[in-house]
DNA sequence: TTGTATGCGTTATCAG
DNA sequence: CTGATAACGCATACAA
């Protein structure tokens, strides 16, 4: 493992000159530059990133905090993040929390311990108040609403999005509407419920089902839904995967969609399109990209940024 | 940012003593230990991970190399990897290659530059011969077959798996069998084709369709498939997602499955189960977990390991 | 255009 | 039990 000093000795120059060549600084004579390059080749020099990191104080890494890496919902975010990070020569450290607050804290501790330069939070149990205590150690960007000024937020405006989704349902003639949500107390879920009660005339508490995250949950939901005496005519799902699980189970039971119950999803996953799921298309990949870019900007001195994204209706056959 | 020297000064001990307290070494008097703890608390000490890393030469990081982070196929692998890594206090650096060889090289260069301790390769364009040139810089584990002795491999035995899948189809009375593969020249695809020609009496070159990766590809396939004059009676898909795209499109066209064409998937994704897809269940999460564990073992001096995993038939309604 | 000296924050060695 | 000092490998202020 030849280091910068070995190269200097071999090329008969100072370490500073080697460092300058390495960093493509000007003010190095052609001849010495060539000697250094020759020495690097001969000794098989490989720059040690750890040393660079300690010396500069920059890690070129960002931690991405999310509950589950195998949930397709996060796929598009992460894809956008990964592309943007790679383009800017940054590395993504992934931290899976399984919705555990203790894991979120450990992940954000990376910031404190100078292991990463910034943090991107796709889902959090932690209050913004607590999250702000980490802010002193580096920029934080979240994909949820309600962030304070110190924390960047690139998010779907869930209130506006659900209002527009509900209007799509209403424009198709559905008035009795139910809603399927993931976590009952998350900020986005609260915004969705607000939209529901603001916009749906026949809103009912018991037509909001919470705790549905996966396609398997969607399958379970079918049973629950069908056992209900008074049922809504349409269901608005906060996740395409839950909707698809429900749709598959309804097909198995030979229950006609949308005749028996209409369905509107949320996300816009390709697999949903294959089954004709009507859905609200969310620009998740773009959000991922912007989350990285805003974090990068903050690392370069920019101010935190808040930006709400809008969704659009993607026509299907379940309405 | 108080450092170890500040603590030493504040507690009126040497830096060595502080380091010993930090690392819970014995041979530190109770009294000094207490003074150090007090100083750390008072100055808000946070250990700098970068310095630790440079000093010890261990990064506690592993790079995970995969083509796409948003392809559900990799979700289970990554989930297993993430759980195992977290348990052992390791961080996962994700590198998305989009099947580009140049990206794979850059990712493996992290090993050379001491930015990670090991590499886990879930899919690769790179030959094993080239991959071995990185082996000197740290352990490498792959999830594909055919690795040399120096590289660990935890993989599905695609040959055996496809043989057993084909036998499942045959046991249901299907003799005219076609196969849908992702990449035509990957080691796993070659093994699958070998199994096909070894086991299927009526095997035909033109009944092997390659280049199908996503559910959207599955949708496209329906058109291609139906335009064929002579069609197989059953299709064996190398991916549940492609199979689901195909299934959705067939439903849209009101073509009966399995009456018109039987389908067998490969993976065992929950969403497939919701739609009754018959499939071969692959233990991908377990593979992910073992990939990490074998890498960790190698970092602690163990020899590379090769282990083939088997799949099992998961009953559905598409056969 | 070049080089010397110092710092980044730890751990490890070795002497006491 | 304790501490001074030397690594680890690089970047950079400052001087020449």
XYZ file of C-alpha atoms (C1' of nucleotides) in Angstrom:
670
model
C 0.000 0.000 0.000
C 2.100 2.841 -1.269
C 1.143 6.184 0.191
C 1.697 9.748 -0.827
C 5.080 9.841 0.907
C 6.331 6.793 -0.957
C 5.359 8.444 -4.207
C 7.142 11.631 -3.219
C 10.303 9.727 -2.429
C 10.128 7.651 -5.593
C 9.579 10.696 -7.797
C 12.024 12.779 -5.789
C 9.546 15.573 -5.075
C 7.730 16.735 -1.958
C 4.465 15.302 -0.717
C 2.852 18.638 -1.407
C 3.676 18.312 -5.068
C 2.214 14.830 -5.144
C -0.901 16.124 -3.450
C -1.114 18.911 -6.000
C -0.883 16.477 -8.875
C -3.500 14.317 -7.218
C -5.891 17.239 -6.946
C -5.080 18.677 -10.333
C -3.836 21.926 -8.925
C -2.088 24.362 -11.233
C 1.502 25.469 -10.576
C 3.167 22.108 -11.019
C 5.806 21.863 -13.717
C 5.098 19.484 -16.552
C 8.187 17.543 -15.772
C 7.460 16.931 -12.097
C 3.885 16.116 -12.900
C 5.099 13.432 -15.264
C 7.510 12.071 -12.676
C 4.736 11.842 -10.136
C 2.425 10.081 -12.547
C 5.159 7.638 -13.399
C 5.830 6.909 -9.742
C 2.126 6.418 -9.050
C 1.893 3.922 -11.864
C 5.034 2.081 -10.856
C 4.053 1.748 -7.227
C 0.392 1.097 -7.973
C -0.716 4.048 -5.925
C -4.281 4.135 -4.638
C -5.427 7.148 -2.718
C -6.790 6.326 0.705
C -10.248 7.770 1.011
C -10.346 7.517 4.792
C -7.337 9.759 5.167
C -8.775 12.225 2.716
C -11.979 12.225 4.673
C -10.260 12.905 7.983
C -8.143 15.606 6.486
C -10.903 17.482 4.693
C -13.719 16.792 7.110
C -15.987 15.808 4.218
C -17.188 12.261 3.912
C -18.937 12.432 0.542
C -21.628 10.317 2.124
C -25.265 10.839 2.980
C -27.405 8.568 5.107
C -30.866 7.599 3.853
C -33.280 6.663 6.595
C -36.333 4.628 5.719
C -38.492 1.992 7.409
C -38.135 -0.861 4.926
C -35.905 -1.256 1.939
C -38.057 -3.988 0.446
C -41.242 -1.994 0.330
C -41.786 -0.996 -3.296
C -43.149 2.349 -2.172
C -39.643 3.543 -1.395
C -38.147 2.179 -4.575
C -38.726 5.244 -6.693
C -37.486 7.643 -4.058
C -34.331 5.669 -3.652
C -33.855 5.387 -7.379
C -33.946 9.160 -7.749
C -31.660 9.553 -4.778
C -29.191 7.023 -6.113
C -28.989 8.632 -9.528
C -28.467 12.110 -8.131
C -25.926 10.938 -5.579
C -23.893 9.065 -8.161
C -23.869 12.046 -10.487
C -22.334 14.168 -7.753
C -19.912 11.514 -6.612
C -21.648 10.917 -3.307
C -22.333 7.606 -1.630
C -25.605 6.547 -0.094
C -25.564 4.822 3.284
C -28.888 3.072 3.754
C -30.424 2.653 7.193
C -33.508 0.525 7.655
C -35.471 1.467 10.774
C -38.514 -0.815 10.706
C -40.297 2.220 12.159
C -38.229 2.017 15.339
C -37.389 5.341 16.932
C -34.194 3.923 18.407
C -32.958 3.040 14.926
C -33.732 6.533 13.670
C -31.662 7.942 16.471
C -28.766 5.653 15.681
C -28.969 6.613 12.025
C -28.941 10.314 12.799
C -26.048 9.750 15.162
C -23.956 9.115 12.060
C -24.253 12.839 11.530
C -23.003 13.573 15.021
C -20.067 11.269 14.644
C -19.040 12.805 11.321
C -19.688 9.584 9.504
C -21.897 11.269 6.921
C -22.320 14.836 5.692
C -26.091 14.890 5.635
C -29.251 12.899 6.262
C -32.294 12.197 4.127
C -35.317 10.987 6.006
C -38.045 9.259 4.016
C -40.184 8.330 6.974
C -39.869 9.085 10.632
C -41.330 8.300 13.993
C -39.248 11.069 15.509
C -40.782 14.460 16.203
C -39.420 17.416 14.273
C -38.486 18.925 17.609
C -36.117 16.082 18.330
C -34.922 15.970 14.733
C -33.856 19.583 15.011
C -31.408 18.664 17.765
C -29.403 16.858 15.092
C -29.529 19.775 12.715
C -26.387 21.372 14.133
C -24.344 18.465 12.826
C -25.421 18.658 9.208
C -28.307 19.255 6.820
C -31.423 17.117 7.078
C -34.043 16.732 4.394
C -37.359 14.982 4.843
C -40.068 13.784 2.479
C -42.900 14.611 4.826
C -44.942 17.719 5.500
C -44.755 19.980 8.502
C -41.012 20.399 8.778
C -39.677 23.478 10.581
C -37.644 26.063 8.706
C -34.330 24.492 9.626
C -35.169 21.233 7.905
C -35.602 20.918 4.157
C -38.740 19.256 2.935
C -39.524 17.949 -0.521
C -42.851 16.265 -0.222
C -46.129 15.442 -1.765
C -48.749 17.828 -0.493
C -50.950 15.094 0.881
C -53.828 17.359 1.727
C -54.069 18.813 -1.782
C -53.393 15.437 -3.350
C -56.142 13.716 -1.448
C -58.540 16.552 -2.138
C -57.912 16.122 -5.843
C -58.186 12.337 -5.576
C -61.502 12.642 -3.804
C -62.713 14.999 -6.512
C -61.754 12.456 -9.152
C -63.898 9.922 -7.340
C -66.751 12.396 -7.048
C -66.510 13.318 -10.714
C -67.122 9.646 -11.447
C -70.280 9.843 -9.396
C -69.062 8.291 -6.156
C -70.272 9.956 -2.981
C -69.935 7.179 -0.430
C -66.173 7.088 -0.112
C -63.869 5.189 2.228
C -60.148 5.550 2.783
C -57.365 3.042 3.411
C -54.346 4.460 5.205
C -51.032 3.144 6.378
C -50.158 4.617 9.757
C -52.922 6.415 11.609
C -50.842 9.076 13.339
C -48.247 10.050 10.731
C -48.370 13.652 9.489
C -49.316 12.558 5.989
C -52.113 10.364 7.294
C -53.468 13.242 9.354
C -53.453 15.480 6.277
C -55.258 12.795 4.308
C -57.919 12.452 6.969
C -58.361 16.189 7.047
C -58.930 16.221 3.301
C -61.411 13.405 3.691
C -63.537 15.163 6.267
C -63.313 18.475 4.436
C -64.365 17.109 1.067
C -66.562 14.079 1.559
C -70.117 14.955 2.446
C -70.945 11.455 3.641
C -67.720 11.066 5.570
C -67.727 8.436 8.304
C -65.138 7.649 10.927
C -65.590 3.925 10.398
C -64.882 4.253 6.705
C -61.296 5.068 7.449
C -59.216 1.928 7.765
C -55.708 2.366 9.119
C -52.755 0.047 9.498
C -52.563 -1.141 5.888
C -49.040 -1.122 4.455
C -48.468 -4.136 2.247
C -50.234 -6.095 -0.459
C -50.874 -8.780 2.142
C -52.673 -6.193 4.228
C -54.742 -5.450 1.151
C -55.718 -9.109 0.888
C -56.788 -9.113 4.541
C -58.739 -5.932 4.016
C -61.063 -7.615 1.543
C -62.445 -9.885 4.251
C -62.847 -7.005 6.689
C -64.441 -4.812 4.080
C -66.940 -7.380 2.884
C -68.046 -8.248 6.413
C -69.117 -4.635 6.931
C -72.849 -3.972 6.897
C -72.743 -0.472 5.433
C -70.026 -0.112 2.890
C -68.786 2.827 0.861
C -69.136 2.660 -2.908
C -65.519 3.640 -3.508
C -62.205 3.178 -1.740
C -59.270 5.557 -1.893
C -56.047 3.700 -1.056
C -52.963 5.532 0.138
C -50.798 2.845 -1.497
C -50.992 1.008 -4.801
C -49.680 -2.155 -3.221
C -52.447 -2.348 -0.686
C -54.898 -1.620 -3.486
C -53.438 -4.412 -5.591
C -53.659 -6.927 -2.777
C -57.293 -5.957 -2.334
C -57.935 -6.114 -6.079
C -56.383 -9.569 -6.379
C -58.467 -10.914 -3.522
C -61.647 -9.399 -4.958
C -60.900 -11.045 -8.288
C -60.421 -14.363 -6.544
C -63.831 -13.950 -4.959
C -65.315 -12.994 -8.342
C -66.442 -9.631 -7.063
C -66.732 -7.085 -9.839
C -64.606 -3.940 -9.754
C -65.718 -1.166 -9.997
C -69.347 -2.377 -9.978
C -69.275 -3.623 -6.380
C -66.690 -1.153 -5.157
C -64.606 1.360 -7.080
C -60.900 1.738 -6.351
C -58.428 4.574 -6.559
C -54.801 3.996 -5.681
C -51.926 6.274 -4.859
C -48.344 6.072 -6.184
C -48.469 5.064 -9.804
C -46.522 1.822 -9.740
C -46.141 0.101 -13.117
C -47.498 -3.134 -11.727
C -50.709 -1.308 -10.863
C -51.060 -0.120 -14.414
C -50.763 -3.691 -15.663
C -53.901 -4.526 -13.691
C -55.724 -1.378 -14.739
C -55.610 0.244 -11.323
C -56.769 3.845 -11.399
C -54.353 5.814 -9.293
C -52.871 9.153 -8.346
C -49.421 9.400 -9.875
C -46.849 10.647 -7.381
C -43.493 11.980 -8.629
C -41.484 9.965 -6.143
C -38.351 9.553 -8.200
C -38.221 13.282 -8.746
C -38.706 13.833 -5.026
C -35.796 11.540 -4.318
C -33.628 13.451 -6.729
C -34.544 16.799 -5.253
C -34.033 15.554 -1.731
C -30.451 14.819 -2.564
C -29.922 18.020 -4.460
C -31.274 20.199 -1.707
C -29.085 18.389 0.826
C -26.080 18.949 -1.383
C -26.963 22.629 -1.729
C -27.196 22.968 2.039
C -23.803 21.361 2.447
C -22.545 24.120 0.185
C -24.096 26.821 2.306
C -27.584 27.179 0.884
C -30.624 27.656 3.097
C -33.108 24.863 3.797
C -35.894 24.624 1.284
C -39.509 23.517 1.408
C -41.274 22.357 -1.691
C -44.617 20.625 -2.152
C -45.155 18.445 -5.194
C -48.466 17.675 -6.786
C -49.873 14.439 -8.088
C -51.904 13.718 -11.199
C -54.681 11.308 -11.990
C -53.676 8.234 -13.957
C -56.624 6.692 -15.729
C -57.378 3.055 -15.083
C -60.377 0.739 -15.146
C -61.186 0.480 -11.451
C -63.322 3.620 -11.314
C -16.291 19.800 18.629
C -14.390 18.630 21.628
C -11.855 15.953 20.831
C -10.048 13.367 22.848
C -7.293 15.804 23.758
C -9.748 18.345 25.107
C -11.252 15.644 27.275
C -7.823 14.615 28.504
C -6.986 18.182 29.458
C -10.349 18.777 31.110
C -10.121 15.573 33.140
C -6.432 16.057 33.789
C -5.426 12.667 32.406
C -3.614 11.524 29.278
C -5.267 10.935 25.919
C -4.365 7.292 26.266
C -6.479 7.037 29.368
C -9.381 8.699 27.617
C -9.024 6.282 24.737
C -8.991 3.395 27.189
C -12.193 4.582 28.810
C -13.736 5.022 25.379
C -12.913 1.470 24.430
C -13.777 0.007 27.800
C -10.293 -1.290 28.401
C -9.425 -2.619 31.824
C -6.627 -1.084 33.890
C -8.180 2.325 34.397
C -8.770 3.380 37.978
C -12.349 3.937 39.004
C -11.601 7.502 39.893
C -10.008 8.514 36.580
C -12.696 6.698 34.687
C -15.275 8.798 36.476
C -13.360 12.001 35.772
C -13.203 11.138 32.086
C -16.899 10.390 31.914
C -17.631 13.656 33.644
C -15.464 15.589 31.199
C -17.077 13.880 28.223
C -20.490 14.818 29.488
C -19.532 18.392 30.246
C -17.900 19.026 26.890
C -20.505 17.063 24.943
C -17.914 14.749 23.525
C -18.709 12.844 20.336
C -16.208 10.393 18.992
C -15.148 11.097 15.439
C -15.714 7.993 13.370
C -13.482 9.141 10.520
C -10.459 9.348 12.774
C -11.229 5.972 14.251
C -11.489 4.569 10.765
C -8.147 5.962 9.664
C -6.460 4.788 12.812
C -7.808 1.253 12.818
C -8.046 0.738 9.077
C -11.573 -0.678 9.457
C -14.480 1.204 7.960
C -17.391 -0.885 9.287
C -18.912 -0.461 5.857
C -19.771 -2.817 3.024
C -20.755 -1.823 -0.484
C -23.773 -3.480 -2.068
C -23.698 -3.493 -5.843
C -26.938 -4.002 -7.730
C -28.440 -2.862 -11.023
C -31.591 -1.138 -9.773
C -32.701 -0.280 -6.296
C -36.306 0.115 -7.326
C -36.683 -3.323 -8.811
C -38.702 -5.337 -6.313
C -36.622 -8.389 -7.125
C -33.745 -7.027 -5.073
C -35.915 -5.932 -2.189
C -35.744 -9.161 -0.253
C -31.999 -9.551 -0.703
C -31.428 -6.056 0.538
C -33.785 -6.540 3.432
C -31.821 -9.549 4.633
C -28.565 -7.705 4.086
C -29.783 -4.668 5.991
C -30.934 -6.661 8.984
C -27.704 -8.615 9.232
C -25.549 -5.524 8.752
C -27.370 -3.569 11.428
C -27.092 -6.434 13.882
C -23.332 -6.412 13.464
C -23.015 -2.648 13.539
C -22.065 -2.352 9.893
C -23.288 0.198 7.391
C -24.471 -0.564 3.881
C -23.295 1.642 1.031
C -25.606 1.106 -1.919
C -24.364 1.401 -5.475
C -26.799 1.283 -8.372
C -25.141 0.219 -11.625
C -27.996 0.092 -14.141
C -26.084 -2.867 -15.549
C -23.174 -0.646 -16.537
C -19.759 -2.239 -16.269
C -18.139 1.129 -15.624
C -20.346 1.629 -12.568
C -19.438 -1.800 -11.252
C -15.805 -0.918 -11.531
C -16.308 2.339 -9.692
C -18.200 0.548 -6.970
C -15.476 -2.049 -6.524
C -12.906 0.727 -6.507
C -14.300 1.652 -3.096
C -12.565 -1.493 -1.926
C -9.272 -0.386 -3.421
C -9.508 3.025 -1.861
C -10.259 1.608 1.571
C -13.660 3.186 1.639
C -15.374 -0.102 2.496
C -14.229 -3.371 4.036
C -16.020 -5.682 1.664
C -18.288 -5.901 -1.360
C -21.531 -7.751 -1.989
C -22.468 -8.152 -5.617
C -26.076 -8.980 -6.419
C -25.723 -8.775 -10.158
C -22.760 -8.219 -12.372
C -21.745 -7.614 -15.930
C -18.134 -8.069 -14.927
C -16.389 -11.373 -15.530
C -15.223 -13.305 -12.506
C -11.722 -13.016 -13.880
C -11.841 -9.251 -13.600
C -13.665 -9.399 -10.308
C -10.824 -11.434 -8.856
C -8.431 -8.552 -9.471
C -10.304 -6.686 -6.740
C -10.132 -9.593 -4.362
C -6.776 -8.548 -2.924
C -8.404 -5.458 -1.434
C -11.135 -7.189 0.505
C -13.685 -10.003 0.516
C -16.262 -10.181 -2.246
C -19.486 -12.163 -2.128
C -21.813 -12.703 -5.057
C -25.338 -14.035 -5.424
C -24.662 -15.759 -8.717
C -23.331 -19.153 -9.720
C -19.957 -19.945 -11.154
C -17.749 -17.950 -8.814
C -14.122 -19.017 -8.427
C -12.809 -20.250 -5.098
C -11.600 -16.838 -4.018
C -15.061 -15.311 -4.175
C -17.882 -16.320 -1.870
C -21.148 -17.254 -3.463
C -24.539 -17.652 -1.839
C -26.913 -18.298 -4.651
C -29.956 -20.043 -5.895
C -28.947 -23.076 -7.882
C -30.710 -21.954 -11.011
C -30.158 -25.155 -12.870
C -31.685 -27.336 -10.159
C -34.395 -24.779 -9.513
C -35.474 -24.625 -13.103
C -35.365 -28.369 -13.422
C -37.741 -28.630 -10.492
C -39.937 -25.852 -11.888
C -40.163 -27.610 -15.215
C -41.087 -30.831 -13.448
C -43.872 -29.021 -11.621
C -45.202 -27.895 -14.995
C -44.882 -31.384 -16.397
C -46.619 -32.909 -13.399
C -49.562 -30.674 -14.250
C -49.602 -32.176 -17.723
C -47.833 -29.422 -19.634
C -45.340 -30.568 -22.242
C -45.163 -27.571 -24.579
C -43.221 -25.202 -22.367
C -41.750 -21.774 -23.016
C -39.420 -19.682 -20.900
C -39.207 -15.960 -20.190
C -35.776 -14.772 -19.123
C -34.239 -11.487 -18.143
C -30.764 -11.195 -19.569
C -29.771 -13.705 -22.204
C -26.082 -14.026 -21.367
C -26.002 -13.918 -17.565
C -24.718 -17.057 -15.810
C -28.115 -17.713 -14.245
C -29.873 -17.374 -17.583
C -27.464 -19.820 -19.152
C -28.123 -22.308 -16.369
C -31.844 -21.886 -16.885
C -31.570 -22.516 -20.593
C -29.482 -25.599 -19.923
C -32.189 -26.917 -17.625
C -34.781 -26.173 -20.268
C -33.037 -28.090 -23.017
C -32.168 -30.959 -20.697
C -35.666 -31.424 -19.349
C -38.184 -30.321 -21.941
C -38.751 -32.879 -24.679
C -40.432 -30.381 -26.992
C -37.886 -27.635 -26.338
C -37.661 -24.939 -28.990
C -35.196 -22.111 -29.373
C -37.970 -19.692 -30.276
C -39.866 -20.477 -27.106
C -37.195 -18.775 -25.067
C -37.875 -15.056 -24.770
C -35.094 -12.958 -23.319
C -34.845 -9.334 -22.283
C -37.821 -9.266 -19.903
C -37.090 -7.559 -16.593
C -40.056 -5.508 -15.449
C -43.808 -5.773 -15.197
C -44.022 -3.447 -18.170
C -41.947 -5.928 -20.147
C -44.493 -8.535 -19.118
C -47.291 -6.418 -20.536
C -45.393 -6.081 -23.829
C -44.775 -9.797 -23.894
C -48.493 -10.549 -24.099
C -48.702 -8.946 -27.521
C -45.593 -10.733 -28.744
C -46.731 -14.024 -27.364
C -50.217 -13.874 -28.828
C -48.961 -12.960 -32.283
C -46.983 -16.191 -32.400
C -48.375 -18.918 -34.601
C -47.201 -21.887 -32.592
C -47.355 -21.210 -28.913
C -46.343 -23.263 -25.891
C -49.062 -24.340 -23.486
C -47.193 -23.076 -20.446
C -44.747 -20.285 -19.654
C -42.064 -20.411 -17.002
C -41.109 -16.844 -15.984
C -37.794 -16.084 -14.334
C -39.441 -13.191 -12.481
C -42.777 -12.773 -10.737
C -43.003 -9.174 -11.846
C -42.775 -10.000 -15.506
C -45.304 -12.755 -14.927
C -47.674 -10.321 -13.215
C -47.436 -7.805 -16.025
C -48.271 -10.576 -18.438
C -51.111 -11.835 -16.252
C -52.640 -8.385 -15.946
C -52.540 -7.837 -19.673
C -54.068 -11.257 -20.331
C -56.886 -10.442 -17.919
C -57.479 -7.181 -19.728
C -57.798 -9.117 -22.959
C -60.136 -11.612 -21.272
C -57.829 -14.482 -22.026
C -58.269 -17.316 -19.591
C -55.351 -18.407 -17.446
C -54.395 -21.247 -17.261
C -56.790 -22.487 -19.953
C -55.139 -20.558 -22.775
C -51.652 -20.566 -21.299
C -50.451 -21.747 -17.907
C -48.005 -19.628 -15.925
C -45.304 -20.377 -13.411
C -43.369 -17.539 -11.810
C -40.118 -17.354 -9.917
C -39.421 -15.410 -6.674
C -42.447 -15.670 -4.446
C -43.416 -12.040 -4.082
C -46.460 -11.393 -1.883
C -48.114 -9.391 -4.630
C -47.984 -12.452 -6.871
C -49.743 -14.493 -4.253
C -52.551 -11.939 -4.125
C -53.227 -12.657 -7.791
C -52.900 -16.393 -7.399
C -49.652 -16.660 -9.327
C -48.099 -20.107 -9.080
C -44.434 -19.619 -8.479
C -41.137 -21.012 -7.299
C -40.363 -19.523 -3.897
C -36.794 -18.286 -3.646
C -35.226 -17.626 -0.216
C -33.864 -14.239 -1.199
C -33.961 -12.590 2.192
C -32.037 -15.499 3.640
C -29.519 -15.226 0.824
C -29.052 -11.553 1.610
C -28.453 -12.346 5.237
C -25.914 -15.056 4.455
C -24.143 -12.861 1.940
C -23.433 -10.393 4.671
C -22.490 -12.997 7.211
C -20.041 -14.737 4.937
C -18.446 -11.396 4.064
C -18.116 -10.607 7.744
C -16.573 -13.999 8.388
C -14.037 -13.421 5.624
C -13.120 -10.064 7.107
C -12.335 -11.995 10.267
C -10.093 -14.394 8.441
C -12.443 -17.144 7.313
C -12.186 -18.743 3.889
C -14.574 -17.926 1.039
C -17.666 -20.057 0.973
C -19.959 -21.360 -1.742
C -23.485 -22.338 -0.979
C -26.395 -23.138 -3.254
C -29.934 -22.618 -2.019
C -32.993 -24.445 -3.239
C -36.422 -23.162 -4.113
C -39.826 -24.644 -3.424
C -43.085 -24.683 -5.311
C -45.723 -22.262 -4.065
C -49.176 -23.305 -5.151
C -51.275 -20.825 -7.074
C -54.081 -20.886 -9.602
C -52.211 -20.189 -12.824
C -51.266 -23.814 -13.465
C 6.716 26.787 -8.938
C 8.239 24.079 -4.833
C 8.856 22.336 -0.109
C 8.519 22.304 5.218
C 5.794 21.818 8.910
C 1.496 21.110 10.996
C -3.136 19.474 11.723
C -7.228 16.209 11.300
C -8.791 12.676 15.890
C -8.009 8.409 16.910
C -5.464 3.968 18.393
C -1.154 1.397 19.353
C 3.470 0.825 21.169
C 6.348 0.919 24.686
C 8.395 2.559 28.668
C 7.545 3.499 33.365
C -2.403 1.309 36.263
C -0.578 5.543 33.447
C 1.264 8.518 29.926
C 4.381 10.353 26.042
C 4.797 9.685 21.450
C 4.458 7.658 17.095
C 1.676 6.141 13.602
C -2.643 6.255 10.065
C -2.471 9.120 4.902
C -3.726 13.094 3.305
C -4.377 18.483 2.660
C -2.855 23.039 3.361
C -0.892 27.522 5.448
C 3.073 29.549 5.063
C 7.566 30.398 3.609
C 10.829 30.436 0.034
